[in-house]
Amino acid sequence: MPFANITISTRECARFRDNVIGLAATKISAGVSVGIGGHSNEEEAKGDEQFEISDGRSVEEISDAIVKSNLQLVMSDYIYV
């Protein structure tokens, strides 16, 4: 059976993201930095933002929303098969 990821970015509003969590979302971003070099500790290295964040909730707030939807929260950088 084919497998497709559905990633919901912070470009979408919080209301939309909360409603789509239970439908088919496989990845949901949270607490992101959209500036070029935004994860750098040096203020000078940061560039202009690449896009506007509509849902600025933290990782903890998104985690709580997932759990409130009676879904299992899985946080992983790598999945080994």
Short mmCIF file of C-alpha atoms in Angstrom, two decimals:
data_model
loop_
_atom_site.label_atom_id
_atom_site.label_comp_id
_atom_site.label_asym_id
_atom_site.label_seq_id
_atom_site.Cartn_x
_atom_site.Cartn_y
_atom_site.Cartn_z
CA MET A 1 0.00 0.00 0.00
CA PRO A 2 1.40 3.47 -0.87
CA PHE A 3 2.32 5.80 1.96
CA ALA A 4 2.16 9.59 1.86
CA ASN A 5 3.17 12.11 4.50
CA ILE A 6 0.90 15.06 5.17
CA THR A 7 2.80 17.85 6.87
CA ILE A 8 0.91 20.76 8.42
CA SER A 9 3.10 23.85 8.67
CA THR A 10 2.89 26.90 10.91
CA ARG A 11 1.74 28.88 7.86
CA GLU A 12 -1.76 27.57 8.59
CA CYS A 13 -3.88 29.15 11.32
CA ALA A 14 -4.26 27.44 14.71
CA ARG A 15 -7.97 26.68 14.15
CA PHE A 16 -7.27 24.85 10.89
CA ARG A 17 -4.34 22.93 12.39
CA ASP A 18 -6.39 21.86 15.41
CA ASN A 19 -9.14 20.53 13.14
CA VAL A 20 -6.87 18.70 10.70
CA ILE A 21 -4.83 16.90 13.40
CA GLY A 22 -7.27 14.00 13.55
CA LEU A 23 -7.90 13.73 9.82
CA ALA A 24 -4.63 12.65 8.29
CA ALA A 25 -1.75 14.83 9.41
CA THR A 26 1.44 12.83 9.88
CA LYS A 27 3.72 15.76 10.78
CA ILE A 28 2.89 19.03 12.48
CA SER A 29 5.47 21.77 12.88
CA ALA A 30 5.73 23.87 16.05
CA GLY A 31 8.03 26.43 17.58
CA VAL A 32 9.77 27.12 14.29
CA SER A 33 12.10 29.86 13.16
CA VAL A 34 11.56 30.97 9.57
CA GLY A 35 14.42 33.44 9.24
CA ILE A 36 17.51 32.46 7.28
CA GLY A 37 19.98 31.37 9.96
CA GLY A 38 17.14 31.58 12.48
CA HIS A 39 18.50 28.71 14.55
CA SER A 40 21.85 30.45 14.94
CA ASN A 41 22.71 32.06 18.27
CA GLU A 42 24.31 35.01 16.52
CA GLU A 43 21.87 37.85 15.91
CA GLU A 44 23.88 39.06 12.90
CA ALA A 45 23.53 35.69 11.13
CA LYS A 46 19.74 35.96 10.95
CA GLY A 47 18.19 37.01 7.65
CA ASP A 48 14.74 38.00 6.51
CA GLU A 49 11.85 35.70 7.29
CA GLN A 50 11.00 33.30 4.47
CA PHE A 51 7.25 33.30 5.22
CA GLU A 52 4.80 34.54 7.83
CA ILE A 53 3.94 32.25 10.75
CA SER A 54 0.21 32.08 11.35
CA ASP A 55 0.32 29.64 14.30
CA GLY A 56 3.00 30.75 16.74
CA ARG A 57 2.29 28.15 19.43
CA SER A 58 5.20 26.40 21.13
CA VAL A 59 6.06 22.71 20.87
CA GLU A 60 4.45 22.17 24.29
CA GLU A 61 1.21 23.87 23.21
CA ILE A 62 1.00 21.79 20.02
CA SER A 63 1.76 18.64 22.02
CA ASP A 64 -1.12 19.46 24.37
CA ALA A 65 -3.48 19.97 21.40
CA ILE A 66 -2.53 16.56 19.99
CA VAL A 67 -3.09 14.82 23.32
CA LYS A 68 -6.44 16.64 23.79
CA SER A 69 -7.48 15.15 20.44
CA ASN A 70 -6.94 11.69 21.96
CA LEU A 71 -4.02 11.00 19.65
CA GLN A 72 -0.62 9.60 20.48
CA LEU A 73 2.22 12.11 20.36
CA VAL A 74 5.36 10.78 18.66
CA MET A 75 8.45 12.97 18.52
CA SER A 76 11.31 11.66 16.45
CA ASP A 77 14.17 12.99 14.33
CA TYR A 78 14.82 9.65 12.65
CA ILE A 79 12.83 6.49 12.18
CA TYR A 80 14.93 3.43 11.43
CA VAL A 81 13.32 0.54 9.57
#
